[in-house]
PDB file of C-alpha atoms in Angstrom:
ATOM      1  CA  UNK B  19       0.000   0.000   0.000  1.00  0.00           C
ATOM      2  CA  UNK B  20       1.683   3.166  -1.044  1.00  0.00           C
ATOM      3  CA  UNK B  21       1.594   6.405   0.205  1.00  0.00           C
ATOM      4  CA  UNK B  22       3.488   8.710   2.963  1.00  0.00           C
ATOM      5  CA  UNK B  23       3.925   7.867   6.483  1.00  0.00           C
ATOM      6  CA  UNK B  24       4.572  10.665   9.021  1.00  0.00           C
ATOM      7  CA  UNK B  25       5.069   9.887  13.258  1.00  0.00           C
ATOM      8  CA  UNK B  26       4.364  10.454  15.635  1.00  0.00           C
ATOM      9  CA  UNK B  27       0.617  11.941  15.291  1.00  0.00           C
ATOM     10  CA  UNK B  28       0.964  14.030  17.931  1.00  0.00           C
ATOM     11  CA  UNK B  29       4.169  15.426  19.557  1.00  0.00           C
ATOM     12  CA  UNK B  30       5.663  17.425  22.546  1.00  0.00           C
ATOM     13  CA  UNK B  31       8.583  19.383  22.807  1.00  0.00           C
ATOM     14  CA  UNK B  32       9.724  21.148  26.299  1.00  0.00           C
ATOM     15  CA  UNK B  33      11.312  23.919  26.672  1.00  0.00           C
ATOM     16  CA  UNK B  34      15.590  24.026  25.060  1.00  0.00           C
ATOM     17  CA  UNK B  35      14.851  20.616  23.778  1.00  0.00           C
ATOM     18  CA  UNK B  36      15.013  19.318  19.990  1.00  0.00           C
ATOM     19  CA  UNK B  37      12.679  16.832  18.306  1.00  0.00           C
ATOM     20  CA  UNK B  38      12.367  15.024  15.164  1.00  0.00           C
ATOM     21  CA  UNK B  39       9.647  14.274  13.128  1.00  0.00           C
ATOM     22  CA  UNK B  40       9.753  11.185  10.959  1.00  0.00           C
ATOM     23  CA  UNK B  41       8.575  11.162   7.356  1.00  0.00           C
ATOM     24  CA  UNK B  42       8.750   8.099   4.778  1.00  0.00           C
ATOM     25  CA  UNK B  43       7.191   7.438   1.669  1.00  0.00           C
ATOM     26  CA  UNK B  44       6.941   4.243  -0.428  1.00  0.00           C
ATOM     27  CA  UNK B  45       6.008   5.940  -3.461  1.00  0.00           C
ATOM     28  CA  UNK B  46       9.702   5.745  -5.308  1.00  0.00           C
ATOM     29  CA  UNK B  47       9.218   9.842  -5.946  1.00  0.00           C
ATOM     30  CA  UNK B  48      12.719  12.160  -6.084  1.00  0.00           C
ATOM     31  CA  UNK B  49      11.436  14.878  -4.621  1.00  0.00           C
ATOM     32  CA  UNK B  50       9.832  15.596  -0.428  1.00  0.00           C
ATOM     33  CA  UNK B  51       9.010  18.293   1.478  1.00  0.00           C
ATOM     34  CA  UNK B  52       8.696  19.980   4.875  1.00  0.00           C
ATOM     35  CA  UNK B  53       5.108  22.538   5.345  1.00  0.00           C
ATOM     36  CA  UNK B  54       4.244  24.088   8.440  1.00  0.00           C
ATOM     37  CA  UNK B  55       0.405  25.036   9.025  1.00  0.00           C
ATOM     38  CA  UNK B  56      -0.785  27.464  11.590  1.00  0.00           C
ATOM     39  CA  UNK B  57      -4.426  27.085  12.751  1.00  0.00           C
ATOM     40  CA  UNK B  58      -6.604  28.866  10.073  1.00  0.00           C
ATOM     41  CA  UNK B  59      -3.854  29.435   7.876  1.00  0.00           C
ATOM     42  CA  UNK B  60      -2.318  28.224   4.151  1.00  0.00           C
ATOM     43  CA  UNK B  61       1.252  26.175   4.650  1.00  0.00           C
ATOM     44  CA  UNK B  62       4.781  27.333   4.491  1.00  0.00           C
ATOM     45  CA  UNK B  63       7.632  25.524   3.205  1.00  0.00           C
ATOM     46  CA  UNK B  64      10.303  24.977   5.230  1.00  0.00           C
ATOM     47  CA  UNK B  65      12.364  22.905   3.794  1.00  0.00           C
ATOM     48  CA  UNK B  66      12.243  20.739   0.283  1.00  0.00           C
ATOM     49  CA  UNK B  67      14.675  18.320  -1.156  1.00  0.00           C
ATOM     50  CA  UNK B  68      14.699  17.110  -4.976  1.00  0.00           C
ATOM     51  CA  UNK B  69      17.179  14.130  -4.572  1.00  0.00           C
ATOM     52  CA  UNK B  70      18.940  12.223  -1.636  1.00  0.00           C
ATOM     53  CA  UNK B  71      21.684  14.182  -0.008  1.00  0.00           C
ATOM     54  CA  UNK B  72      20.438  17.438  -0.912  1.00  0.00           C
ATOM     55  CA  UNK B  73      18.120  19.987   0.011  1.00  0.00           C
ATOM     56  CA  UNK B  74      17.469  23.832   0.002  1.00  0.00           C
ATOM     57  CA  UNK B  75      15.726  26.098   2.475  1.00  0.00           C
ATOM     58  CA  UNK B  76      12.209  27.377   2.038  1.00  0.00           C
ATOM     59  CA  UNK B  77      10.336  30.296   3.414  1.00  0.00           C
ATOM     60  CA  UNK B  78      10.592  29.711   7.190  1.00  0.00           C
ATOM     61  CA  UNK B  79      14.014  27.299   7.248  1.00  0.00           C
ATOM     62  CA  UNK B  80      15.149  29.501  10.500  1.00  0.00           C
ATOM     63  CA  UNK B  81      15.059  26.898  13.730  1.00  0.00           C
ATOM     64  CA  UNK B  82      14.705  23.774  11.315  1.00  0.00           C
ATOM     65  CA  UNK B  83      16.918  21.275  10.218  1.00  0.00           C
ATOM     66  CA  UNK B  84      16.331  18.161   7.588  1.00  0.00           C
ATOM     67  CA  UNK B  85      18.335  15.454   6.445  1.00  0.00           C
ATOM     68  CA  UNK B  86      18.114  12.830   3.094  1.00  0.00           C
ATOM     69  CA  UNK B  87      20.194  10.502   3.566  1.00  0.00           C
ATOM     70  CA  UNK B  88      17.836   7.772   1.715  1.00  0.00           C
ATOM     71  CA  UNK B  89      15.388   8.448  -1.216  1.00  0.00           C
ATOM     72  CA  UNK B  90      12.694   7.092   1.570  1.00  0.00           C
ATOM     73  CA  UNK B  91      13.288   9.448   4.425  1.00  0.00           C
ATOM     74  CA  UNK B  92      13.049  13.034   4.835  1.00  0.00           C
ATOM     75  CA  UNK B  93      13.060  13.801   8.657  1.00  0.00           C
ATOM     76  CA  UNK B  94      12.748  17.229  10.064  1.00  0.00           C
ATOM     77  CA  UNK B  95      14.597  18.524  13.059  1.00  0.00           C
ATOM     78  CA  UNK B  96      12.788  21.510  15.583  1.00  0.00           C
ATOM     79  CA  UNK B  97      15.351  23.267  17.291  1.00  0.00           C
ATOM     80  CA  UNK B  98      15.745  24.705  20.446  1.00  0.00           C
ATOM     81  CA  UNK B  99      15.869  28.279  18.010  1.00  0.00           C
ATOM     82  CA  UNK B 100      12.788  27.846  16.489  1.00  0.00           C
ATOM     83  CA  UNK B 101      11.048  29.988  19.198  1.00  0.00           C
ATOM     84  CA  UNK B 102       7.029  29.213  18.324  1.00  0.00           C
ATOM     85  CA  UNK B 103       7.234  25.466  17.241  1.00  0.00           C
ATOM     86  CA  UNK B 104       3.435  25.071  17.644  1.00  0.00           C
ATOM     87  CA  UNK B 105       1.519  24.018  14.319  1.00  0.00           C
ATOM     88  CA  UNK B 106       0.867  21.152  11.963  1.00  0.00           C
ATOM     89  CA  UNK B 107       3.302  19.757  10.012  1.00  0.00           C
ATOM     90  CA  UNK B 108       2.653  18.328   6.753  1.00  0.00           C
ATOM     91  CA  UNK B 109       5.252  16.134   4.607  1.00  0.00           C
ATOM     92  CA  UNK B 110       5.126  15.675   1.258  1.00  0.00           C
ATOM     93  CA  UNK B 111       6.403  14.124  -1.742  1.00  0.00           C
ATOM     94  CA  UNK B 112       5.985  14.283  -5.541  1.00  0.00           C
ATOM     95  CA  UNK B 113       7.225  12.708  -8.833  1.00  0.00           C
ATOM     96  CA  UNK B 114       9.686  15.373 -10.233  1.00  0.00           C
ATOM     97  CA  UNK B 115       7.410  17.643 -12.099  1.00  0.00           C
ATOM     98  CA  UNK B 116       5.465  19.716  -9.583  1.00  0.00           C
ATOM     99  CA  UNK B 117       1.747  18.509 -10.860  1.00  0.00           C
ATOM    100  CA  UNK B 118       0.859  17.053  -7.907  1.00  0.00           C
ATOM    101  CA  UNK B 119       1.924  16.347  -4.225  1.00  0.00           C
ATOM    102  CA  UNK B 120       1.380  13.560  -2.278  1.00  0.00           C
ATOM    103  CA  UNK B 121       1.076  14.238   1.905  1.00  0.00           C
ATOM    104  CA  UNK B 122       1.312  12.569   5.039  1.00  0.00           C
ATOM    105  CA  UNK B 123      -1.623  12.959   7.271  1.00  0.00           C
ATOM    106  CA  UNK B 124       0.779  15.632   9.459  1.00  0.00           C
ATOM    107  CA  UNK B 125       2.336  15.375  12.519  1.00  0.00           C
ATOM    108  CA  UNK B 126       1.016  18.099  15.957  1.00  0.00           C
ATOM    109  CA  UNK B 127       3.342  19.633  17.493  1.00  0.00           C
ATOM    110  CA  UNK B 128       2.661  21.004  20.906  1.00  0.00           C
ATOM    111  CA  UNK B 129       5.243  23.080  23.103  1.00  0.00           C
ATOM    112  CA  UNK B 130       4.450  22.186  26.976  1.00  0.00           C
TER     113      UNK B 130
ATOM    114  CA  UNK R  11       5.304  33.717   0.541  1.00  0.00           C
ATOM    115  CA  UNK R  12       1.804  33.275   0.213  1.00  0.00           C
ATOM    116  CA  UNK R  13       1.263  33.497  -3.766  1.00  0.00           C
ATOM    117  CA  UNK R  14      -2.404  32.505  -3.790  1.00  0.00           C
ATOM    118  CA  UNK R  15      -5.034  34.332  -1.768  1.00  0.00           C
ATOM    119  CA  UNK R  16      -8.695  32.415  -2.034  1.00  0.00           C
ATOM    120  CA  UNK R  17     -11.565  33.882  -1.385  1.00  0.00           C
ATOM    121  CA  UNK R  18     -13.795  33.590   0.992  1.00  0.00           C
ATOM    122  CA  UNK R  19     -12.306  32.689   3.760  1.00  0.00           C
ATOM    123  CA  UNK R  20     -15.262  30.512   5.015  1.00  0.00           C
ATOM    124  CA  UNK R  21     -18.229  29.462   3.027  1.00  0.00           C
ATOM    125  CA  UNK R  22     -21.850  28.037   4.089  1.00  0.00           C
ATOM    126  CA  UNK R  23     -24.077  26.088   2.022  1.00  0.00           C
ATOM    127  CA  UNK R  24     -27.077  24.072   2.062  1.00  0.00           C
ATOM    128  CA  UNK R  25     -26.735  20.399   1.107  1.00  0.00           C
ATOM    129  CA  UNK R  26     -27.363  20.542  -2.931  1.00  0.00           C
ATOM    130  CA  UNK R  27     -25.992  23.833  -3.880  1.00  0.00           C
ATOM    131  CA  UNK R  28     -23.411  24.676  -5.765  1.00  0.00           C
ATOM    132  CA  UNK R  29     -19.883  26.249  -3.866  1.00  0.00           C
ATOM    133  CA  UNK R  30     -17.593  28.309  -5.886  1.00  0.00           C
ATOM    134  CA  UNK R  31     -14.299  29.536  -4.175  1.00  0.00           C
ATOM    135  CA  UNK R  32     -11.695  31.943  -5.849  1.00  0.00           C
ATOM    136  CA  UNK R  33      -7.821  32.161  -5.908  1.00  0.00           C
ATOM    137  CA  UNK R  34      -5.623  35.010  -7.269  1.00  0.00           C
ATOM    138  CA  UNK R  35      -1.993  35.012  -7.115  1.00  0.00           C
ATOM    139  CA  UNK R  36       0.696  37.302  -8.192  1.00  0.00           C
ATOM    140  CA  UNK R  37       3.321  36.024 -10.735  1.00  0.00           C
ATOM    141  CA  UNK R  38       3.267  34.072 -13.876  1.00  0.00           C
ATOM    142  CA  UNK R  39       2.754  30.228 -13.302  1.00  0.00           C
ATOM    143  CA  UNK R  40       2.747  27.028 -15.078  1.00  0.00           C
ATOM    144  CA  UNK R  41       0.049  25.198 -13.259  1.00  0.00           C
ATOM    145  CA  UNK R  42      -2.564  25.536 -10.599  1.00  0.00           C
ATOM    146  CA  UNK R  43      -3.556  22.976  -8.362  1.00  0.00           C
ATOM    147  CA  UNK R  44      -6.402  22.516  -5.981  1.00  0.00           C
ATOM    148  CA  UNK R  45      -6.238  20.305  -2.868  1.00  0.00           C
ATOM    149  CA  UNK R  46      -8.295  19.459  -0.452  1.00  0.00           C
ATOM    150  CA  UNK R  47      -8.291  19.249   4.106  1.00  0.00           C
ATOM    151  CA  UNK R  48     -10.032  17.539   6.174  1.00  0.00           C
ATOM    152  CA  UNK R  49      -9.997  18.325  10.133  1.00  0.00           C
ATOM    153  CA  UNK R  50      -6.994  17.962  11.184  1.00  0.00           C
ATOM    154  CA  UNK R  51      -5.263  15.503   8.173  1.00  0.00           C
ATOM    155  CA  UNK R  52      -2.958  15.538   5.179  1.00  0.00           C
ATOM    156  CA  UNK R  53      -4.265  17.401   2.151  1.00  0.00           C
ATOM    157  CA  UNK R  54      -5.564  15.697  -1.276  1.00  0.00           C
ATOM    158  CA  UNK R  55      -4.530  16.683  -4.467  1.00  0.00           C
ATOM    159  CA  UNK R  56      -8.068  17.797  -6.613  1.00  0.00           C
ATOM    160  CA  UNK R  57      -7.147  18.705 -10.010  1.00  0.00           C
ATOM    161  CA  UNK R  58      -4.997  20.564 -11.892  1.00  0.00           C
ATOM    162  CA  UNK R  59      -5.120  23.498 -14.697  1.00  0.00           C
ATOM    163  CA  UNK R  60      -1.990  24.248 -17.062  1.00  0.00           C
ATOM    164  CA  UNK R  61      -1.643  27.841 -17.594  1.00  0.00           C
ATOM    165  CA  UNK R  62      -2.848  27.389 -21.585  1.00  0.00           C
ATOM    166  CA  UNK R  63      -6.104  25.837 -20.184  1.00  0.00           C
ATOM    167  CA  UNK R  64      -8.972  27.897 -19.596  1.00  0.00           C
ATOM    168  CA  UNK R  65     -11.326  25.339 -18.253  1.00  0.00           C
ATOM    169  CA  UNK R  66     -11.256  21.381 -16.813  1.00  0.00           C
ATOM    170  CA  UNK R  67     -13.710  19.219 -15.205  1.00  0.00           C
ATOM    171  CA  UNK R  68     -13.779  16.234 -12.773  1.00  0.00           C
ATOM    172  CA  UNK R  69     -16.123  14.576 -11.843  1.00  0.00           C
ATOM    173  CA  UNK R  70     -17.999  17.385  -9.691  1.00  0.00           C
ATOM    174  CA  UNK R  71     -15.356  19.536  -9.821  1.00  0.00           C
ATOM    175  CA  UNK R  72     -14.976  22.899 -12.283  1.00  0.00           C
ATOM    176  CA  UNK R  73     -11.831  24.196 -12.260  1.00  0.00           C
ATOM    177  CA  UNK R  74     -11.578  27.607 -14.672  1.00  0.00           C
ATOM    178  CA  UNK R  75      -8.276  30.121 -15.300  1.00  0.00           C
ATOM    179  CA  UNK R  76      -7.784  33.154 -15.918  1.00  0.00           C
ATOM    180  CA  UNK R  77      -4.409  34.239 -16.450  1.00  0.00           C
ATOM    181  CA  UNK R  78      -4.830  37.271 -17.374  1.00  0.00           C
ATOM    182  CA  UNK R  79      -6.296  38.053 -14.243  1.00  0.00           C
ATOM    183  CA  UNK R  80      -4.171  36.087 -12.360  1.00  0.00           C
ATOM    184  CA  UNK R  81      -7.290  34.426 -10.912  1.00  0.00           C
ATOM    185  CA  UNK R  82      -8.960  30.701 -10.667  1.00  0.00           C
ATOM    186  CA  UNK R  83     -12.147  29.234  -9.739  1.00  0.00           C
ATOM    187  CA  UNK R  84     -13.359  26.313  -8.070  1.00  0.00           C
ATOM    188  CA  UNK R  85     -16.562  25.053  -8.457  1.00  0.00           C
ATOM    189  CA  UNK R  86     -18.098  22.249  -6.601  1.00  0.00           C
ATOM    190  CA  UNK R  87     -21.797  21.178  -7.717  1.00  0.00           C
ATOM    191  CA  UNK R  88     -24.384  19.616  -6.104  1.00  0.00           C
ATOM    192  CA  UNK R  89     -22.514  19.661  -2.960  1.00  0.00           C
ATOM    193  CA  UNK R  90     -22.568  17.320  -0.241  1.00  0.00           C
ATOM    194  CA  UNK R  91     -21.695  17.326   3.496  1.00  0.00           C
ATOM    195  CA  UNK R  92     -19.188  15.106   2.678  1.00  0.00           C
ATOM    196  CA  UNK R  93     -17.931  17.583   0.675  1.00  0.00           C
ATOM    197  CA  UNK R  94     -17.243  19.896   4.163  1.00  0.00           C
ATOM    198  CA  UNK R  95     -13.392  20.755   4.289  1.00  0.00           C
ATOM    199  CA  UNK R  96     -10.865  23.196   3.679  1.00  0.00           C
ATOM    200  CA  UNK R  97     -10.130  23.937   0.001  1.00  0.00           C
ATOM    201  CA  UNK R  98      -5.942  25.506  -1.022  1.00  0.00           C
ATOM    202  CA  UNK R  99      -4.989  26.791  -4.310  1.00  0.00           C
ATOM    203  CA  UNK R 100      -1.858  26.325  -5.019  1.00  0.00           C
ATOM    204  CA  UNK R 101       0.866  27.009  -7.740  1.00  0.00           C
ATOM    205  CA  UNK R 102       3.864  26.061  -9.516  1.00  0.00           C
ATOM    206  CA  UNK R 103       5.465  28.619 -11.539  1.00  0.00           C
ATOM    207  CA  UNK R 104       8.830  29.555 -13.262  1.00  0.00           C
ATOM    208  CA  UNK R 105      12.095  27.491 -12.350  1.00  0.00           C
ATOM    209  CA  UNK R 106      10.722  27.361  -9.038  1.00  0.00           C
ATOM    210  CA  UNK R 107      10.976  23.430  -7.934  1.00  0.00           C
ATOM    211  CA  UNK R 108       8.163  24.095  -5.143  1.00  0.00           C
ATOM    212  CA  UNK R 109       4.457  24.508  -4.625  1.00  0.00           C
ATOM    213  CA  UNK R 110       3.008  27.784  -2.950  1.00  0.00           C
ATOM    214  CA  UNK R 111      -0.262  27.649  -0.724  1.00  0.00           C
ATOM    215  CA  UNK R 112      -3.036  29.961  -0.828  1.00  0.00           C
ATOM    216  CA  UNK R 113      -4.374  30.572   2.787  1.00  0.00           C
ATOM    217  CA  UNK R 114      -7.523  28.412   2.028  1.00  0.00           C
ATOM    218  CA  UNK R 115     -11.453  28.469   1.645  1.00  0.00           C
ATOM    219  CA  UNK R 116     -13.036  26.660   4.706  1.00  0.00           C
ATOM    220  CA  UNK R 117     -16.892  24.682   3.447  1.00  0.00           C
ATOM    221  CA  UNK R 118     -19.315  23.660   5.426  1.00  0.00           C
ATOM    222  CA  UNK R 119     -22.097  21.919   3.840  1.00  0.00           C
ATOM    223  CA  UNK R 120     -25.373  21.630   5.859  1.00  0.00           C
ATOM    224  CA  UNK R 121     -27.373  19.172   5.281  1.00  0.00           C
TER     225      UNK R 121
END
C-alpha cells in the first residue's frame, strides 16, 4: 500500500529541547518536502529536497533542520531556536514535475 | 510567501448547492492545483489546470483560469456534506521546484 507515512501523530517538545519528526514514503518519488500550518492558515515551506543528499531552504528554514540521507526518508529537526514550534506539520512528496503532491496525514506539534 | 489568496475565507451552504471559491496570485505560473483538508489531516490533491487551459472538469469539480487576471475558480456542484473541508490553491510557476499555498477556503455543507 503506497503512500506517505509521518510519526508520531501528535508530539511534545519542552522547553531548550530538539525533536524530530519522521517522514517516509513508499512511493519511489525524487522529490519531499517539509510545510508548516498554523491554525486557520495556508502552509509554508520549510524545507524541500529534490534528490537524496540534498536539500534547500524554504520560506521559514530559520530553527529547522532536515536530512536525506535515503530516497525514503526526509526527517525534520525543531530546534531549540525555532522559538514558536506550535503548528501542523505536513510532509510531502511528488514525482519530479510539480503537478501534484502527495502528503502525510501531518504530525502536531505542541510546546508544553 | 503566500502566492495565492482564495476567497472567501469561510463558506456556508445548504446540502445541494453549488460552492464556488476563488484564488488570485501574483506572478506568472505554469500550473494551478487545488487540494483538499479535512480536520486535522494531510491534504488531497483535486485537479490541476496548465496555464494554456482555460477550463477542466472532474467529476464534480470545475476548475476555470484566468491568467490574465491572475485568478482561478473552483466550483463544486451539487454539494454534499461530505464535501465539508478546507479547500488551497496552489501554484507552480517559473524554475521554481516548489508549490506555494493559498491561505484556504473553509466549506461547510449543511445538510
Amino acid at each position: 500500500d503506497g503512500g506517505i507515512t509521518q510519526s508520531p501523530k501528535y508530539l511534545f517538545r519542552k522547553e531548550g529541547q530538539n525533536v524530530t519528526l519522521s517522514c517516509e514514503q513508499n512511493l519511489n518519488h525524487d522529490a519531499m518536502y517539509w510545510y508548516r500550518q498554523d491554525p486557520g492558515q495556508g502552509l509554508r515551506l520549510i524545507y524541500y529536497s529534490q534528490i537524496v543528499n540534498d536539500f534547500q531552504k524554504g520560506d521559514i528554514a530559520e530553527g529547522y533542520s532536515v536530512s536525506r540521507e535515503k530516497k525514503e526518508s526526509f526527517p525534520l529537526t525543531v530546534t531549540s531556536a525555532q522559538k514558536n514550534p506550535t503548528a501542523f506539520y505536513l510532509c510531502a512528496s511528488s514525482p519530479d514535475r510539480m503537478e501534484k503532491l502527495f502528503f502525510g496525514s501531518g504530525t502536531q506539534l505542541s510546546v508544553l | 510567501s503566500q502566492q495565492g489568496e482564495e476567497d472567501p475565507q469561510a463558506l456556508s451552504i445548504q446540502e445541494g448547492e453549488n460552492a464556488t471559491m476563488n484564488c488570485s496570485y501574483k506572478t506568472s505560473i505554469n500550473n494551478l492545483q487545488w487540494y483538499r483538508q479535512n480536520s486535522g489531516r494531510g491534504l488531497v490533491h483535486l485537479i490541476l489546470i496548465r496555464s494554456n487551459e482555460r477550463e477542466k472538469h472532474s467529476g464534480r469539480l470545475r476548475v476555470t483560469l484566468d491568467t490574465s487576471k491572475k485568478s482561478s475558480s473552483l466550483l463544486i456542484t451539487a454539494s454534499r456534506a461530505a464535501d465539508t473541508a478546507s479547500y488551497f490553491c496552489a501554484t507552480a510557476g517559473g524554475s521554481a521546484r516548489q508549490l506555494t499555498f493559498g491561505s484556504g477556503t473553509q466549506l461547510t455543507v449543511l445538510p
